[in-house]
Short mmCIF file of C-alpha atoms in Angstrom, two decimals:
data_model
loop_
_atom_site.label_atom_id
_atom_site.label_comp_id
_atom_site.label_asym_id
_atom_site.label_seq_id
_atom_site.Cartn_x
_atom_site.Cartn_y
_atom_site.Cartn_z
CA MET A 197 72.15 108.68 158.99
CA LYS A 198 74.18 107.34 156.17
CA LYS A 199 73.81 103.61 157.68
CA THR A 200 70.19 103.60 158.45
CA ILE A 201 69.25 105.02 154.53
CA MET A 202 71.86 102.34 153.20
CA SER A 203 69.56 99.31 154.98
CA LEU A 204 66.44 100.52 153.79
CA ALA A 205 67.49 100.26 150.64
CA VAL A 206 68.46 97.29 150.90
CA VAL A 207 65.78 95.70 152.48
CA SER A 208 63.67 97.59 149.74
CA ALA A 209 65.52 96.03 146.90
CA LEU A 210 65.03 92.66 148.66
CA VAL A 211 61.27 93.03 149.08
CA SER A 212 60.82 94.30 145.27
CA GLY A 213 63.18 91.35 144.17
CA VAL A 214 60.24 88.97 145.92
CA ALA A 215 57.19 90.61 144.58
CA PHE A 216 59.05 90.49 140.92
CA ALA A 217 60.08 86.62 141.07
CA ALA A 218 56.21 86.68 142.36
CA LEU A 219 54.80 88.11 139.16
CA PRO A 220 52.83 85.82 137.04
CA ALA A 221 54.52 84.67 133.34
CA ASN A 222 52.36 86.81 131.00
CA ASP A 223 53.45 90.01 133.25
CA SER A 224 57.17 89.54 132.30
CA SER A 225 59.44 89.22 128.96
CA LYS A 226 62.03 86.99 128.65
CA ALA A 227 65.58 87.69 126.46
CA THR A 228 67.59 84.29 125.13
CA LEU A 229 71.62 85.10 124.93
CA ASP A 230 73.26 83.22 122.36
CA PHE A 231 77.41 83.03 122.96
CA THR A 232 79.79 82.22 119.96
CA GLY A 233 83.51 82.05 120.39
CA ASN A 234 86.01 79.36 119.27
CA VAL A 235 88.90 76.86 120.90
CA THR A 236 91.81 77.12 118.52
CA ALA A 237 94.90 75.29 118.17
CA SER A 238 96.91 78.25 116.95
CA LEU A 239 99.76 79.98 119.28
CA CYS A 240 97.77 83.20 118.11
CA GLN A 241 94.41 84.16 118.20
CA VAL A 242 92.61 87.18 115.85
CA LYS A 243 92.05 90.27 117.90
CA THR A 244 88.31 90.10 118.81
CA ASP A 245 87.70 93.87 117.00
CA ASN A 246 89.24 92.61 114.07
CA LEU A 247 87.23 89.04 113.22
CA SER A 248 84.82 91.11 111.28
CA GLN A 249 86.19 94.46 109.38
CA THR A 250 84.92 96.67 106.72
CA ILE A 251 87.77 98.19 104.40
CA SER A 252 86.90 101.32 102.33
CA LEU A 253 88.49 101.35 99.46
CA GLY A 254 86.71 104.81 98.08
CA GLU A 255 86.08 105.73 95.06
CA VAL A 256 88.31 105.52 91.70
CA SER A 257 87.25 106.74 88.20
CA LYS A 258 86.45 104.47 85.24
CA ALA A 259 89.17 107.45 83.83
CA ALA A 260 91.80 106.33 86.32
CA LEU A 261 91.26 102.39 85.32
CA THR A 262 91.63 103.14 81.65
CA THR A 263 94.91 105.27 82.63
CA ASN A 264 96.19 102.90 85.45
CA GLY A 265 93.91 99.65 85.56
CA LYS A 266 93.38 100.37 89.30
CA GLY A 267 92.72 102.29 91.83
CA GLU A 268 95.09 103.72 94.98
CA PRO A 269 96.15 100.90 97.40
CA GLN A 270 94.44 101.41 101.28
CA SER A 271 96.32 99.71 104.09
CA PHE A 272 94.75 97.52 106.71
CA GLU A 273 96.14 95.04 108.99
CA ILE A 274 95.16 92.01 111.45
CA ASN A 275 96.46 92.20 114.57
CA LEU A 276 96.95 88.62 116.29
CA VAL A 277 96.90 88.52 120.41
CA ASN A 278 97.94 86.12 123.33
CA CYS A 279 100.64 85.07 120.56
CA ASP A 280 102.85 82.02 122.41
CA THR A 281 106.82 83.07 122.30
CA THR A 282 107.77 80.66 120.54
CA THR A 283 105.66 81.90 117.55
CA ALA A 284 108.15 81.54 114.50
CA ASP A 285 105.58 81.57 111.64
CA ILE A 286 102.46 82.88 110.87
CA ALA A 287 100.62 81.29 107.57
CA TYR A 288 97.69 82.91 106.29
CA VAL A 289 95.17 82.00 103.40
CA LEU A 290 92.97 84.34 101.61
CA ALA A 291 89.52 82.83 100.25
CA ASP A 292 86.82 84.49 98.47
CA ALA A 293 83.19 84.30 99.84
CA ASN A 294 81.46 85.53 96.94
CA ASN A 295 83.35 82.86 94.31
CA SER A 296 84.50 79.50 94.20
CA THR A 297 87.19 77.75 92.39
CA PRO A 298 86.14 76.76 88.65
CA SER A 299 86.21 73.01 87.63
CA THR A 300 89.33 74.13 85.63
CA GLY A 301 90.74 74.64 89.06
CA THR A 302 91.75 77.77 88.11
CA ALA A 303 91.22 80.68 90.41
CA PRO A 304 91.33 84.49 89.94
CA ASP A 305 93.97 86.15 91.45
CA TYR A 306 91.54 88.90 92.93
CA LEU A 307 87.83 88.69 94.97
CA VAL A 308 85.39 88.94 92.63
CA PRO A 309 82.61 91.55 93.71
CA LYS A 310 79.38 90.53 94.67
CA SER A 311 76.90 91.20 91.50
CA GLY A 312 74.01 93.09 90.88
CA ASP A 313 72.06 96.03 89.14
CA THR A 314 73.90 98.52 90.50
CA ALA A 315 77.53 96.75 90.38
CA ALA A 316 80.69 97.52 88.75
CA ALA A 317 81.63 95.24 85.75
CA GLY A 318 85.23 94.39 84.49
CA VAL A 319 86.99 95.20 87.88
CA GLY A 320 87.71 92.74 90.80
CA VAL A 321 89.51 93.66 94.08
CA PHE A 322 92.97 92.82 94.78
CA VAL A 323 94.97 92.25 97.92
CA GLN A 324 98.63 92.50 98.23
CA THR A 325 101.12 92.53 101.60
CA SER A 326 102.14 95.72 102.65
CA THR A 327 105.41 95.01 100.33
CA GLY A 328 103.16 94.72 97.46
CA ASP A 329 103.25 91.06 96.75
CA LYS A 330 100.56 89.42 95.51
CA VAL A 331 97.46 87.83 97.84
CA THR A 332 96.16 85.32 95.20
CA PRO A 333 93.06 84.00 96.52
CA GLY A 334 93.71 80.04 97.64
CA ALA A 335 97.44 80.38 97.82
CA THR A 336 99.66 80.07 101.41
CA LYS A 337 101.38 83.41 102.50
CA THR A 338 103.83 82.95 105.42
CA LEU A 339 105.73 85.77 107.60
CA LYS A 340 107.83 85.77 110.30
CA ALA A 341 106.85 86.67 113.80
CA ASP A 342 108.42 89.57 115.25
CA ALA A 343 110.76 88.50 118.17
CA ASN A 344 112.83 89.61 120.26
CA ASN A 345 115.83 87.68 121.03
CA GLY A 346 114.06 84.32 119.49
CA SER A 347 110.95 85.32 121.65
CA ALA A 348 108.17 86.19 119.73
CA TYR A 349 106.14 89.25 120.82
CA SER A 350 102.40 88.27 122.31
CA GLU A 351 100.82 90.71 119.74
CA GLN A 352 101.34 90.37 115.98
CA ARG A 353 100.22 91.95 112.80
CA ILE A 354 99.69 90.77 109.06
CA PRO A 355 99.93 94.31 106.83
CA LEU A 356 98.02 94.22 103.96
CA ARG A 357 96.60 96.32 101.73
CA ALA A 358 93.88 96.67 98.92
CA TYR A 359 92.72 98.37 95.56
CA ILE A 360 89.75 98.14 92.89
CA GLY A 361 91.50 97.22 89.71
CA THR A 362 90.53 95.91 86.14
CA LEU A 363 90.33 91.97 86.18
CA ASN A 364 93.95 91.40 83.88
CA GLY A 365 95.62 94.61 85.84
CA GLN A 366 95.89 96.34 82.78
CA PRO A 367 94.34 99.46 81.68
CA GLY A 368 90.79 98.77 80.71
CA VAL A 369 88.12 99.83 78.40
CA LEU A 370 85.20 102.09 78.87
CA GLY A 371 81.55 100.10 78.10
CA ASN A 372 78.99 97.46 79.41
CA ALA A 373 80.21 94.59 77.08
CA ALA A 374 81.56 92.02 79.31
CA GLY A 375 85.17 92.15 80.75
CA GLN A 376 85.14 96.09 80.32
CA VAL A 377 84.38 98.61 82.85
CA LYS A 378 81.30 99.50 83.95
CA ALA A 379 80.63 101.85 87.00
CA GLY A 380 78.91 100.65 90.10
CA THR A 381 79.52 99.90 93.20
CA VAL A 382 82.22 97.27 94.42
CA ASN A 383 81.54 94.97 97.03
CA ALA A 384 83.34 92.01 97.88
CA THR A 385 84.35 89.70 100.75
CA GLY A 386 87.63 87.72 101.75
CA VAL A 387 87.77 85.41 104.51
CA LEU A 388 91.58 85.06 105.63
CA THR A 389 92.77 82.04 107.74
CA ILE A 390 95.52 82.31 109.74
CA LYS A 391 97.51 79.50 111.57
CA ALA A 392 100.97 80.40 114.08
CA SER A 393 103.39 77.76 114.24
CA ALA A 394 106.46 77.54 116.34
CA THR A 395 107.97 76.04 113.11
CA ASN A 396 107.90 76.45 109.08
CA VAL A 397 104.47 75.78 108.71
CA ASN A 398 102.71 73.26 106.00
CA PRO A 399 99.95 74.91 103.58
CA VAL A 400 97.18 76.07 105.75
CA PRO A 401 93.90 73.47 104.70
#
């Protein structure tokens, strides 16, 4: 009985398929699927679910900024996968998606938050390594790959942290004047370019 039922089900599906194929064009709908990806020469690839991240920096009071000049750092990391066993160095450069380098060639050492009617003022988003070293936009940072007996692990990570701080990193002044701290939302976007290499790497272009 089971074999008969299964056979009938297959026949039914085939008949239905024929009927579906015969439908007029205006009796059906179409969906276009665009697939994106990237082929890289880097010895490591960014883990797919790390390609785009939202890091919450929480809330920091104006009072805290006037006292300490910064909020509490929040940790996050970029995970790399499929790393070649010869990987020795991992270099990365942080770029500010909301701000271009001034004509003077001097870029701020923080990510510039997006402006707007409800945006905070007098603050920036500062990124650091897990040990507290500053990650300045436009400057190359390099770390050694984790390895065992000279053979790099297939999974690597770049541990970082970030916080909201006053523009000069010093206790700020409350108010609405330029350069002073004003309450509001803080939304900044950074793009991290990563290059894994088997030898000491040159600055990431």
